[in-house]
């Protein structure tokens, strides 16, 4: 035949031709390479804002070192093989008929198994540690709804600002302060202070959401029909963006804090976490002034309406523009100057009627160019968002003052 | 040695020539059905890819400016995910399985040819239903469709979506039953389970998963449809339902579905690496059994998709199982490295995609272990880190394997070669485009960008521009493959029976094979990966004598070889 069979013109195992020096160099390269990749950790993750974030980041660094080393090992072997075992042009021969090597296969089964056991134990320890709850004196109720966050803070007789005595309070306010339900005030931002473990008790008004503060490394879904909770301990004063991480509809991406620069000053809009230096600052700058507003509700419906909307109790600001309240939503119609336009929108409807319909039954009339996306604030919609009559009239009174 | 290229006298070779119309009508021939699956899948890939391009176009800027509103954007990625999974990867794998399994077993057809055709013909209406959604208010709750967003807050397209998935699921189950029966009963004499090609092993493992998992998808979809149209309240907490039921049942299917999408790719990879490295698969049994191991453990990990919604005390068990599944996956990767080590590697397009798979899939594996860790997953859950992770698995894994499979078996299916230069161009563009599309997504995810948003914080824009530009390159790369396919059909070189000199049985017949697949009863070579032995050499020489050489015999094996053979 004259056919040159020439089956194996290479040594049976390519591995044996590797000198020990190369193997040592490779192992060292992989170890140092893994450590180098692990050193990138701070650049890959955002600010460490909480005690939890330090532990999670350390865990990530550990996984990154091991993962980086495994990546370099696989890529190194691959590149070496590609370079060293290239068939020469015209080479019809086959490689050596090696079917396996039990020792080697055991090694690459057992070592990864040990690695995942270590990772599992380490992850478990971190998990237990970040879930240990000290006796808490600070909790905040988080309400998610399409498409905004509301934070409800309790006022109890014990937390009344020092300069306010119960005697000064209005009767109805006092009654709810002493009732089982208690008195709460709402705010669109989450406020707390450095070093205090805070528990967030979460519920959703509609679909599932996920409450995420990247700088704190915490995330927890809000589940329809359930109350969920999460704790964290901020370690650094500052402001941190809050993000919704579970798809909740058309405005999902708008459920995150945004910022705008006005005259050189950064103006925060939407959902942000504000961490104060200490409890005193928190009380002085946030809690007491806000509690004051709730304890002495304005008589004037216009003032009350403005305060309601500014508190974020209703999620309007995510979708609408209203300069007076710093709303810059881009999903629904612009509300600037609505007081002038409302009367002429729909024939036969007064301004009040038009605004009332637009809130109670927003699908009935759609502003040209906008879809039927708005939550219905009525108790017949089957949706749990409900706006009591006194809130509605206050909000309408306020909106009618918006004439520029 | 002119006699070598001439078939033996007495063997009447009739490679089949089929018209396009043969593929457009009902046929019970597994080869036609296989091509029908693949053609439909490539159509789905083009649609899903176009949607992906629109997603990346929207994400060039932090504001919503390309799509009309947030809803339109949500519909975009909902359809992208659903189409890529149910109209591209799963049917493409089913196509390869249909075409190759009977051939690899030396069988004339699948066990149930009529059922096979029926399973395929459920898919076109499924795809149609899914797109009809655009006339009824398209589904917009993501491919995971969590209630109550998908029940109380979605339009009628969501119902059509669920019906479409129902059809695709039935198709899957029927196909899988067919594969299991075929593999169990129709192996030729001399081929035990451990002499089967690894692709057949992978299809067997996949089919077992499909038969066990897909009914849970059907169950979940049924409950969803009932909630939407019949007024039941399985997922409505206001009336006693529970939204976590959906998440549990859905992921009980959809995590194994990841293995449904990637295991056949593993099988193709074993074939491509071994043939092109001219070396037996390293650790055949380990690879075969690790597929089964993955299939089994894959049923115990579903709730790692719920680390931020599952009750906290239940999270740890799922972390443990999810970590364990890295071990059999690692065994495969190391075994494949062992396969190419010391071989004689031919850098054909199929092999390039095979090696590309190895280098990219390992990244998806490493990030997979990271997201299995509960404390870290809580940070990156539902972010671009996860988007990156599963694209490394499903694109860097499944799609690269599909590409390798296309280059490897195209000559068998069409009888013609694909242009190697176009194949290499396709590989380079895909590799670069893929890496720079998906690797930076890890960064934006970790830094704070959630998935499924059209509006994002301005500090992520730089990376998103990089990602989008790379994605456009990736999109363009697909057209190189489509162009190469057309060129090959028009004027591709004749492939001959066995252009890659492979030992598995699908190469022991003409390309394309005749209607009954083989000329007489084929005798499988005792070891499907017995490269490097004298017996294998003479077996391959004998195949060439029987069925002829490729038209350009010099190209795949080199010029010097034919000269050497001539002296």
PDB file of C-alpha atoms in Angstrom, chain A residues 1-16 18 42-46 56-57 59-60 63-68 70-78 80-101 104-105 108-110 112-117 119-124 126-128 130-131 146 205-208 210 212-226 228-230 241 243-254 257-259 330-331 371-373 382-385, chain B residues 1 4 63-64 69-71 74 77-78 140-142 144 146-149 152-153 237 242-244 247 277-284 286 307-313 315-316 319-320 323-324 326-327 330-331 333-335 337-338 340-347 355-356 358-360 362-363 366 369-371 373-383 385 431 442-460 501 527 529-538 540-541 544-545 549 557-562 564-565 567:
ATOM      1  CA  UNK A   1       0.000   0.000   0.000  1.00  0.00           C
ATOM      2  CA  UNK A   2       2.774   2.377   0.761  1.00  0.00           C
ATOM      3  CA  UNK A   3       0.602   4.134   3.291  1.00  0.00           C
ATOM      4  CA  UNK A   4       2.642   5.432   6.116  1.00  0.00           C
ATOM      5  CA  UNK A   5       0.491   4.680   9.124  1.00  0.00           C
ATOM      6  CA  UNK A   6       2.716   6.578  11.510  1.00  0.00           C
ATOM      7  CA  UNK A   7       0.227   6.504  14.319  1.00  0.00           C
ATOM      8  CA  UNK A   8       2.101   8.057  17.140  1.00  0.00           C
ATOM      9  CA  UNK A   9       5.016  10.249  16.400  1.00  0.00           C
ATOM     10  CA  UNK A  10       4.791  11.874  19.780  1.00  0.00           C
ATOM     11  CA  UNK A  11       5.531  10.582  23.224  1.00  0.00           C
ATOM     12  CA  UNK A  12       2.425   8.956  24.744  1.00  0.00           C
ATOM     13  CA  UNK A  13       1.907  11.766  27.175  1.00  0.00           C
ATOM     14  CA  UNK A  14       2.566  15.382  26.468  1.00  0.00           C
ATOM     15  CA  UNK A  15       2.583  15.990  30.195  1.00  0.00           C
ATOM     16  CA  UNK A  16       5.802  14.093  30.743  1.00  0.00           C
ATOM     17  CA  UNK A  18       6.933  19.330  30.655  1.00  0.00           C
ATOM     18  CA  UNK A  42     -12.313  47.222  45.860  1.00  0.00           C
ATOM     19  CA  UNK A  43     -12.486  48.469  42.275  1.00  0.00           C
ATOM     20  CA  UNK A  44     -15.202  45.990  41.363  1.00  0.00           C
ATOM     21  CA  UNK A  45     -17.569  46.742  44.199  1.00  0.00           C
ATOM     22  CA  UNK A  46     -19.160  50.011  45.282  1.00  0.00           C
ATOM     23  CA  UNK A  56     -19.564  40.148  51.909  1.00  0.00           C
ATOM     24  CA  UNK A  57     -16.647  41.820  50.142  1.00  0.00           C
ATOM     25  CA  UNK A  59     -16.043  36.607  50.949  1.00  0.00           C
ATOM     26  CA  UNK A  60     -16.115  37.869  47.361  1.00  0.00           C
ATOM     27  CA  UNK A  63     -13.972  33.578  45.820  1.00  0.00           C
ATOM     28  CA  UNK A  64     -12.328  35.860  43.280  1.00  0.00           C
ATOM     29  CA  UNK A  65      -8.829  34.660  44.228  1.00  0.00           C
ATOM     30  CA  UNK A  66      -9.871  31.018  43.873  1.00  0.00           C
ATOM     31  CA  UNK A  67     -11.982  31.665  40.776  1.00  0.00           C
ATOM     32  CA  UNK A  68      -9.204  33.725  39.223  1.00  0.00           C
ATOM     33  CA  UNK A  70      -8.986  28.336  38.344  1.00  0.00           C
ATOM     34  CA  UNK A  71      -9.593  30.585  35.344  1.00  0.00           C
ATOM     35  CA  UNK A  72      -5.849  31.064  34.846  1.00  0.00           C
ATOM     36  CA  UNK A  73      -5.276  27.327  35.214  1.00  0.00           C
ATOM     37  CA  UNK A  74      -7.869  26.445  32.572  1.00  0.00           C
ATOM     38  CA  UNK A  75      -6.835  29.221  30.202  1.00  0.00           C
ATOM     39  CA  UNK A  76      -3.151  28.479  30.762  1.00  0.00           C
ATOM     40  CA  UNK A  77      -3.582  24.801  29.949  1.00  0.00           C
ATOM     41  CA  UNK A  78      -5.766  25.704  26.972  1.00  0.00           C
ATOM     42  CA  UNK A  80      -0.378  25.839  26.111  1.00  0.00           C
ATOM     43  CA  UNK A  81      -2.251  22.995  24.429  1.00  0.00           C
ATOM     44  CA  UNK A  82      -3.274  25.162  21.508  1.00  0.00           C
ATOM     45  CA  UNK A  83       0.325  26.261  20.994  1.00  0.00           C
ATOM     46  CA  UNK A  84       2.060  22.962  21.664  1.00  0.00           C
ATOM     47  CA  UNK A  85      -0.259  20.371  20.158  1.00  0.00           C
ATOM     48  CA  UNK A  86      -1.038  21.990  16.837  1.00  0.00           C
ATOM     49  CA  UNK A  87      -1.154  19.465  14.018  1.00  0.00           C
ATOM     50  CA  UNK A  88       1.478  20.209  11.386  1.00  0.00           C
ATOM     51  CA  UNK A  89       0.126  20.814   7.888  1.00  0.00           C
ATOM     52  CA  UNK A  90      -0.400  17.507   6.214  1.00  0.00           C
ATOM     53  CA  UNK A  91       0.028  15.492   9.364  1.00  0.00           C
ATOM     54  CA  UNK A  92      -2.460  12.646   8.995  1.00  0.00           C
ATOM     55  CA  UNK A  93      -1.457  10.919  12.174  1.00  0.00           C
ATOM     56  CA  UNK A  94      -3.548  10.717  15.299  1.00  0.00           C
ATOM     57  CA  UNK A  95      -2.620  11.645  18.820  1.00  0.00           C
ATOM     58  CA  UNK A  96      -1.806   9.004  21.407  1.00  0.00           C
ATOM     59  CA  UNK A  97      -4.693   6.676  22.335  1.00  0.00           C
ATOM     60  CA  UNK A  98      -4.950   7.762  25.952  1.00  0.00           C
ATOM     61  CA  UNK A  99      -8.391   7.160  27.418  1.00  0.00           C
ATOM     62  CA  UNK A 100      -7.939   8.604  30.834  1.00  0.00           C
ATOM     63  CA  UNK A 101      -5.943   8.571  34.014  1.00  0.00           C
ATOM     64  CA  UNK A 104      -5.704  12.630  37.582  1.00  0.00           C
ATOM     65  CA  UNK A 105      -9.480  12.283  37.410  1.00  0.00           C
ATOM     66  CA  UNK A 108      -9.749  17.012  39.644  1.00  0.00           C
ATOM     67  CA  UNK A 109     -12.820  15.643  41.345  1.00  0.00           C
ATOM     68  CA  UNK A 110     -11.595  15.806  44.926  1.00  0.00           C
ATOM     69  CA  UNK A 112     -12.835  21.079  43.442  1.00  0.00           C
ATOM     70  CA  UNK A 113     -15.024  19.226  45.936  1.00  0.00           C
ATOM     71  CA  UNK A 114     -12.831  20.427  48.793  1.00  0.00           C
ATOM     72  CA  UNK A 115     -12.867  23.964  47.402  1.00  0.00           C
ATOM     73  CA  UNK A 116     -16.661  24.092  47.231  1.00  0.00           C
ATOM     74  CA  UNK A 117     -16.930  22.695  50.747  1.00  0.00           C
ATOM     75  CA  UNK A 119     -16.610  28.091  50.059  1.00  0.00           C
ATOM     76  CA  UNK A 120     -19.867  26.734  51.427  1.00  0.00           C
ATOM     77  CA  UNK A 121     -18.653  26.832  55.026  1.00  0.00           C
ATOM     78  CA  UNK A 122     -17.218  30.320  54.636  1.00  0.00           C
ATOM     79  CA  UNK A 123     -20.414  31.574  52.962  1.00  0.00           C
ATOM     80  CA  UNK A 124     -22.477  30.009  55.715  1.00  0.00           C
ATOM     81  CA  UNK A 126     -20.827  35.121  56.695  1.00  0.00           C
ATOM     82  CA  UNK A 127     -24.536  34.493  56.277  1.00  0.00           C
ATOM     83  CA  UNK A 128     -25.027  33.638  59.942  1.00  0.00           C
ATOM     84  CA  UNK A 130     -24.849  39.167  58.855  1.00  0.00           C
ATOM     85  CA  UNK A 131     -28.168  37.797  59.989  1.00  0.00           C
ATOM     86  CA  UNK A 146     -45.489  51.046  41.458  1.00  0.00           C
ATOM     87  CA  UNK A 205     -48.991  47.628  47.857  1.00  0.00           C
ATOM     88  CA  UNK A 206     -49.120  45.810  44.542  1.00  0.00           C
ATOM     89  CA  UNK A 207     -46.603  43.566  42.732  1.00  0.00           C
ATOM     90  CA  UNK A 208     -43.303  42.157  43.976  1.00  0.00           C
ATOM     91  CA  UNK A 210     -36.868  44.107  45.559  1.00  0.00           C
ATOM     92  CA  UNK A 212     -31.629  47.005  47.119  1.00  0.00           C
ATOM     93  CA  UNK A 213     -28.981  49.361  48.412  1.00  0.00           C
ATOM     94  CA  UNK A 214     -25.850  48.423  46.451  1.00  0.00           C
ATOM     95  CA  UNK A 215     -23.535  50.289  48.823  1.00  0.00           C
ATOM     96  CA  UNK A 216     -24.893  48.300  51.772  1.00  0.00           C
ATOM     97  CA  UNK A 217     -24.892  44.936  49.893  1.00  0.00           C
ATOM     98  CA  UNK A 218     -28.418  44.223  51.059  1.00  0.00           C
ATOM     99  CA  UNK A 219     -31.331  43.120  48.996  1.00  0.00           C
ATOM    100  CA  UNK A 220     -34.691  41.677  49.904  1.00  0.00           C
ATOM    101  CA  UNK A 221     -37.779  41.058  47.809  1.00  0.00           C
ATOM    102  CA  UNK A 222     -41.071  42.606  48.803  1.00  0.00           C
ATOM    103  CA  UNK A 223     -43.640  39.903  48.249  1.00  0.00           C
ATOM    104  CA  UNK A 224     -47.257  40.484  47.591  1.00  0.00           C
ATOM    105  CA  UNK A 225     -49.218  39.222  50.583  1.00  0.00           C
ATOM    106  CA  UNK A 226     -46.230  38.741  52.883  1.00  0.00           C
ATOM    107  CA  UNK A 228     -40.432  40.498  54.701  1.00  0.00           C
ATOM    108  CA  UNK A 229     -37.581  42.111  56.549  1.00  0.00           C
ATOM    109  CA  UNK A 230     -33.876  42.780  56.374  1.00  0.00           C
ATOM    110  CA  UNK A 241     -28.981  55.179  46.161  1.00  0.00           C
ATOM    111  CA  UNK A 243     -32.809  50.653  43.726  1.00  0.00           C
ATOM    112  CA  UNK A 244     -35.680  48.340  42.817  1.00  0.00           C
ATOM    113  CA  UNK A 245     -34.227  45.048  41.617  1.00  0.00           C
ATOM    114  CA  UNK A 246     -37.345  43.013  40.880  1.00  0.00           C
ATOM    115  CA  UNK A 247     -39.241  43.723  37.678  1.00  0.00           C
ATOM    116  CA  UNK A 248     -42.414  45.549  38.690  1.00  0.00           C
ATOM    117  CA  UNK A 249     -43.696  47.052  35.443  1.00  0.00           C
ATOM    118  CA  UNK A 250     -43.214  49.934  33.060  1.00  0.00           C
ATOM    119  CA  UNK A 251     -41.525  52.242  35.585  1.00  0.00           C
ATOM    120  CA  UNK A 252     -39.274  49.617  37.174  1.00  0.00           C
ATOM    121  CA  UNK A 253     -36.112  51.508  36.248  1.00  0.00           C
ATOM    122  CA  UNK A 254     -37.569  54.715  37.683  1.00  0.00           C
ATOM    123  CA  UNK A 257     -32.987  57.406  43.462  1.00  0.00           C
ATOM    124  CA  UNK A 258     -31.889  60.037  40.968  1.00  0.00           C
ATOM    125  CA  UNK A 259     -30.023  63.250  41.407  1.00  0.00           C
ATOM    126  CA  UNK A 330     -40.871  61.110  32.574  1.00  0.00           C
ATOM    127  CA  UNK A 331     -43.639  58.526  32.342  1.00  0.00           C
ATOM    128  CA  UNK A 371     -50.688  55.226  27.821  1.00  0.00           C
ATOM    129  CA  UNK A 372     -53.003  53.805  30.448  1.00  0.00           C
ATOM    130  CA  UNK A 373     -50.256  53.130  32.961  1.00  0.00           C
ATOM    131  CA  UNK A 382     -59.088  45.406  43.090  1.00  0.00           C
ATOM    132  CA  UNK A 383     -55.745  46.986  43.760  1.00  0.00           C
ATOM    133  CA  UNK A 384     -54.923  47.718  47.353  1.00  0.00           C
ATOM    134  CA  UNK A 385     -53.877  51.332  46.775  1.00  0.00           C
TER     135      UNK A 385
ATOM    136  CA  UNK B   1      -3.683   5.712  -5.501  1.00  0.00           C
ATOM    137  CA  UNK B   4      -9.018   5.229  -3.024  1.00  0.00           C
ATOM    138  CA  UNK B  63     -32.762  57.625  29.667  1.00  0.00           C
ATOM    139  CA  UNK B  64     -35.673  55.935  27.933  1.00  0.00           C
ATOM    140  CA  UNK B  69     -42.328  53.619  26.948  1.00  0.00           C
ATOM    141  CA  UNK B  70     -41.209  51.346  29.754  1.00  0.00           C
ATOM    142  CA  UNK B  71     -43.839  48.828  28.811  1.00  0.00           C
ATOM    143  CA  UNK B  74     -40.322  45.251  29.124  1.00  0.00           C
ATOM    144  CA  UNK B  77     -36.683  41.633  26.913  1.00  0.00           C
ATOM    145  CA  UNK B  78     -39.603  39.364  27.782  1.00  0.00           C
ATOM    146  CA  UNK B 140     -44.211  42.221  29.770  1.00  0.00           C
ATOM    147  CA  UNK B 141     -43.384  40.380  32.975  1.00  0.00           C
ATOM    148  CA  UNK B 142     -40.056  38.948  31.838  1.00  0.00           C
ATOM    149  CA  UNK B 144     -39.855  34.393  34.439  1.00  0.00           C
ATOM    150  CA  UNK B 146     -43.626  36.410  38.386  1.00  0.00           C
ATOM    151  CA  UNK B 147     -47.140  36.947  39.658  1.00  0.00           C
ATOM    152  CA  UNK B 148     -48.877  39.166  40.556  1.00  0.00           C
ATOM    153  CA  UNK B 149     -47.222  41.219  37.794  1.00  0.00           C
ATOM    154  CA  UNK B 152     -53.274  40.998  37.866  1.00  0.00           C
ATOM    155  CA  UNK B 153     -51.100  43.554  36.098  1.00  0.00           C
ATOM    156  CA  UNK B 237     -52.583  36.623  48.181  1.00  0.00           C
ATOM    157  CA  UNK B 242     -49.230  32.692  47.408  1.00  0.00           C
ATOM    158  CA  UNK B 243     -46.851  34.332  44.965  1.00  0.00           C
ATOM    159  CA  UNK B 244     -43.941  32.135  46.051  1.00  0.00           C
ATOM    160  CA  UNK B 247     -41.477  30.958  41.899  1.00  0.00           C
ATOM    161  CA  UNK B 277      -7.571  16.738  18.475  1.00  0.00           C
ATOM    162  CA  UNK B 278      -7.314  13.245  16.954  1.00  0.00           C
ATOM    163  CA  UNK B 279      -7.379  11.771  20.427  1.00  0.00           C
ATOM    164  CA  UNK B 280      -9.854   9.727  22.470  1.00  0.00           C
ATOM    165  CA  UNK B 281     -12.099  11.582  24.853  1.00  0.00           C
ATOM    166  CA  UNK B 282     -10.266  11.724  28.149  1.00  0.00           C
ATOM    167  CA  UNK B 283     -12.302  10.073  30.890  1.00  0.00           C
ATOM    168  CA  UNK B 284     -15.248   8.930  28.755  1.00  0.00           C
ATOM    169  CA  UNK B 286     -16.576  10.449  33.857  1.00  0.00           C
ATOM    170  CA  UNK B 307     -32.193  33.836  47.427  1.00  0.00           C
ATOM    171  CA  UNK B 308     -33.777  37.256  47.942  1.00  0.00           C
ATOM    172  CA  UNK B 309     -37.371  36.044  48.130  1.00  0.00           C
ATOM    173  CA  UNK B 310     -37.184  32.599  49.742  1.00  0.00           C
ATOM    174  CA  UNK B 311     -37.676  32.441  53.495  1.00  0.00           C
ATOM    175  CA  UNK B 312     -34.178  33.133  54.895  1.00  0.00           C
ATOM    176  CA  UNK B 313     -33.887  29.904  56.861  1.00  0.00           C
ATOM    177  CA  UNK B 315     -31.635  29.417  51.675  1.00  0.00           C
ATOM    178  CA  UNK B 316     -28.645  27.483  53.000  1.00  0.00           C
ATOM    179  CA  UNK B 319     -26.541  26.987  48.522  1.00  0.00           C
ATOM    180  CA  UNK B 320     -25.035  23.597  49.398  1.00  0.00           C
ATOM    181  CA  UNK B 323     -22.125  24.453  45.133  1.00  0.00           C
ATOM    182  CA  UNK B 324     -22.008  20.673  44.699  1.00  0.00           C
ATOM    183  CA  UNK B 326     -19.869  22.696  40.302  1.00  0.00           C
ATOM    184  CA  UNK B 327     -17.978  19.435  40.843  1.00  0.00           C
ATOM    185  CA  UNK B 330     -15.538  20.868  36.690  1.00  0.00           C
ATOM    186  CA  UNK B 331     -14.907  17.211  35.863  1.00  0.00           C
ATOM    187  CA  UNK B 333     -14.015  20.920  31.807  1.00  0.00           C
ATOM    188  CA  UNK B 334     -10.869  19.170  33.031  1.00  0.00           C
ATOM    189  CA  UNK B 335     -11.673  16.073  30.993  1.00  0.00           C
ATOM    190  CA  UNK B 337      -8.645  19.794  28.584  1.00  0.00           C
ATOM    191  CA  UNK B 338      -7.264  16.282  29.011  1.00  0.00           C
ATOM    192  CA  UNK B 340      -6.911  18.068  23.697  1.00  0.00           C
ATOM    193  CA  UNK B 341      -3.710  17.716  25.739  1.00  0.00           C
ATOM    194  CA  UNK B 342      -1.075  15.889  23.714  1.00  0.00           C
ATOM    195  CA  UNK B 343      -3.326  15.567  20.685  1.00  0.00           C
ATOM    196  CA  UNK B 344      -2.818  16.791  17.153  1.00  0.00           C
ATOM    197  CA  UNK B 345      -5.131  19.735  17.026  1.00  0.00           C
ATOM    198  CA  UNK B 346      -6.663  20.776  13.714  1.00  0.00           C
ATOM    199  CA  UNK B 347      -7.912  24.354  13.996  1.00  0.00           C
ATOM    200  CA  UNK B 355     -12.066  25.826  22.327  1.00  0.00           C
ATOM    201  CA  UNK B 356     -13.911  29.141  22.561  1.00  0.00           C
ATOM    202  CA  UNK B 358     -14.050  25.976  26.962  1.00  0.00           C
ATOM    203  CA  UNK B 359     -12.528  29.391  27.610  1.00  0.00           C
ATOM    204  CA  UNK B 360     -15.854  31.222  27.995  1.00  0.00           C
ATOM    205  CA  UNK B 362     -15.356  28.355  32.519  1.00  0.00           C
ATOM    206  CA  UNK B 363     -16.082  32.008  33.333  1.00  0.00           C
ATOM    207  CA  UNK B 366     -16.845  30.435  38.169  1.00  0.00           C
ATOM    208  CA  UNK B 369     -20.212  29.309  42.082  1.00  0.00           C
ATOM    209  CA  UNK B 370     -20.108  32.942  43.196  1.00  0.00           C
ATOM    210  CA  UNK B 371     -23.856  33.424  42.814  1.00  0.00           C
ATOM    211  CA  UNK B 373     -23.001  31.760  47.707  1.00  0.00           C
ATOM    212  CA  UNK B 374     -25.982  33.287  49.514  1.00  0.00           C
ATOM    213  CA  UNK B 375     -24.321  36.402  50.999  1.00  0.00           C
ATOM    214  CA  UNK B 376     -22.739  37.433  47.697  1.00  0.00           C
ATOM    215  CA  UNK B 377     -25.809  36.542  45.643  1.00  0.00           C
ATOM    216  CA  UNK B 378     -27.923  38.831  47.792  1.00  0.00           C
ATOM    217  CA  UNK B 379     -25.848  41.699  46.433  1.00  0.00           C
ATOM    218  CA  UNK B 380     -25.792  40.673  42.772  1.00  0.00           C
ATOM    219  CA  UNK B 381     -29.177  38.947  42.497  1.00  0.00           C
ATOM    220  CA  UNK B 382     -31.312  40.445  39.694  1.00  0.00           C
ATOM    221  CA  UNK B 383     -28.433  42.590  38.485  1.00  0.00           C
ATOM    222  CA  UNK B 385     -23.901  40.277  37.118  1.00  0.00           C
ATOM    223  CA  UNK B 431     -15.467  35.729  20.244  1.00  0.00           C
ATOM    224  CA  UNK B 442     -20.245  41.732  35.620  1.00  0.00           C
ATOM    225  CA  UNK B 443     -18.850  45.162  36.514  1.00  0.00           C
ATOM    226  CA  UNK B 444     -22.015  47.234  36.078  1.00  0.00           C
ATOM    227  CA  UNK B 445     -23.980  44.593  37.949  1.00  0.00           C
ATOM    228  CA  UNK B 446     -21.674  44.574  40.944  1.00  0.00           C
ATOM    229  CA  UNK B 447     -21.520  48.368  40.977  1.00  0.00           C
ATOM    230  CA  UNK B 448     -25.279  48.649  41.215  1.00  0.00           C
ATOM    231  CA  UNK B 449     -27.131  48.296  37.909  1.00  0.00           C
ATOM    232  CA  UNK B 450     -30.220  46.083  38.169  1.00  0.00           C
ATOM    233  CA  UNK B 451     -31.389  44.002  35.227  1.00  0.00           C
ATOM    234  CA  UNK B 452     -34.558  44.682  33.218  1.00  0.00           C
ATOM    235  CA  UNK B 453     -34.318  48.467  33.351  1.00  0.00           C
ATOM    236  CA  UNK B 454     -34.436  50.913  30.464  1.00  0.00           C
ATOM    237  CA  UNK B 455     -33.481  53.794  32.753  1.00  0.00           C
ATOM    238  CA  UNK B 456     -30.266  53.568  34.736  1.00  0.00           C
ATOM    239  CA  UNK B 457     -27.906  55.719  36.767  1.00  0.00           C
ATOM    240  CA  UNK B 458     -25.699  57.908  34.551  1.00  0.00           C
ATOM    241  CA  UNK B 459     -22.440  56.565  36.023  1.00  0.00           C
ATOM    242  CA  UNK B 460     -23.012  53.251  34.228  1.00  0.00           C
ATOM    243  CA  UNK B 501     -12.157  11.325   9.568  1.00  0.00           C
ATOM    244  CA  UNK B 527     -14.745   2.583  20.357  1.00  0.00           C
ATOM    245  CA  UNK B 529     -13.216   7.700  20.131  1.00  0.00           C
ATOM    246  CA  UNK B 530     -10.565   5.080  19.381  1.00  0.00           C
ATOM    247  CA  UNK B 531      -8.245   7.514  17.603  1.00  0.00           C
ATOM    248  CA  UNK B 532      -4.553   6.730  17.507  1.00  0.00           C
ATOM    249  CA  UNK B 533      -4.987   3.010  16.956  1.00  0.00           C
ATOM    250  CA  UNK B 534      -4.128   1.033  13.890  1.00  0.00           C
ATOM    251  CA  UNK B 535      -7.640  -0.409  13.761  1.00  0.00           C
ATOM    252  CA  UNK B 536      -9.123   3.064  13.650  1.00  0.00           C
ATOM    253  CA  UNK B 537      -6.771   4.058  10.851  1.00  0.00           C
ATOM    254  CA  UNK B 538      -7.794   1.128   8.687  1.00  0.00           C
ATOM    255  CA  UNK B 540     -11.272   5.209   8.307  1.00  0.00           C
ATOM    256  CA  UNK B 541      -9.369   4.174   5.184  1.00  0.00           C
ATOM    257  CA  UNK B 544     -13.093   6.373   2.304  1.00  0.00           C
ATOM    258  CA  UNK B 545     -12.858   3.457  -0.076  1.00  0.00           C
ATOM    259  CA  UNK B 549     -13.330  11.121  -0.267  1.00  0.00           C
ATOM    260  CA  UNK B 557      -6.031  16.775   6.229  1.00  0.00           C
ATOM    261  CA  UNK B 558      -3.309  18.665   4.412  1.00  0.00           C
ATOM    262  CA  UNK B 559      -1.587  18.456   1.056  1.00  0.00           C
ATOM    263  CA  UNK B 560       1.456  16.582   2.222  1.00  0.00           C
ATOM    264  CA  UNK B 561      -0.706  13.732   3.365  1.00  0.00           C
ATOM    265  CA  UNK B 562      -2.083  12.926  -0.043  1.00  0.00           C
ATOM    266  CA  UNK B 564       2.637  10.822   1.229  1.00  0.00           C
ATOM    267  CA  UNK B 565      -0.184   8.472   0.431  1.00  0.00           C
ATOM    268  CA  UNK B 567       4.371   7.127  -2.783  1.00  0.00           C
TER     269      UNK B 567
END
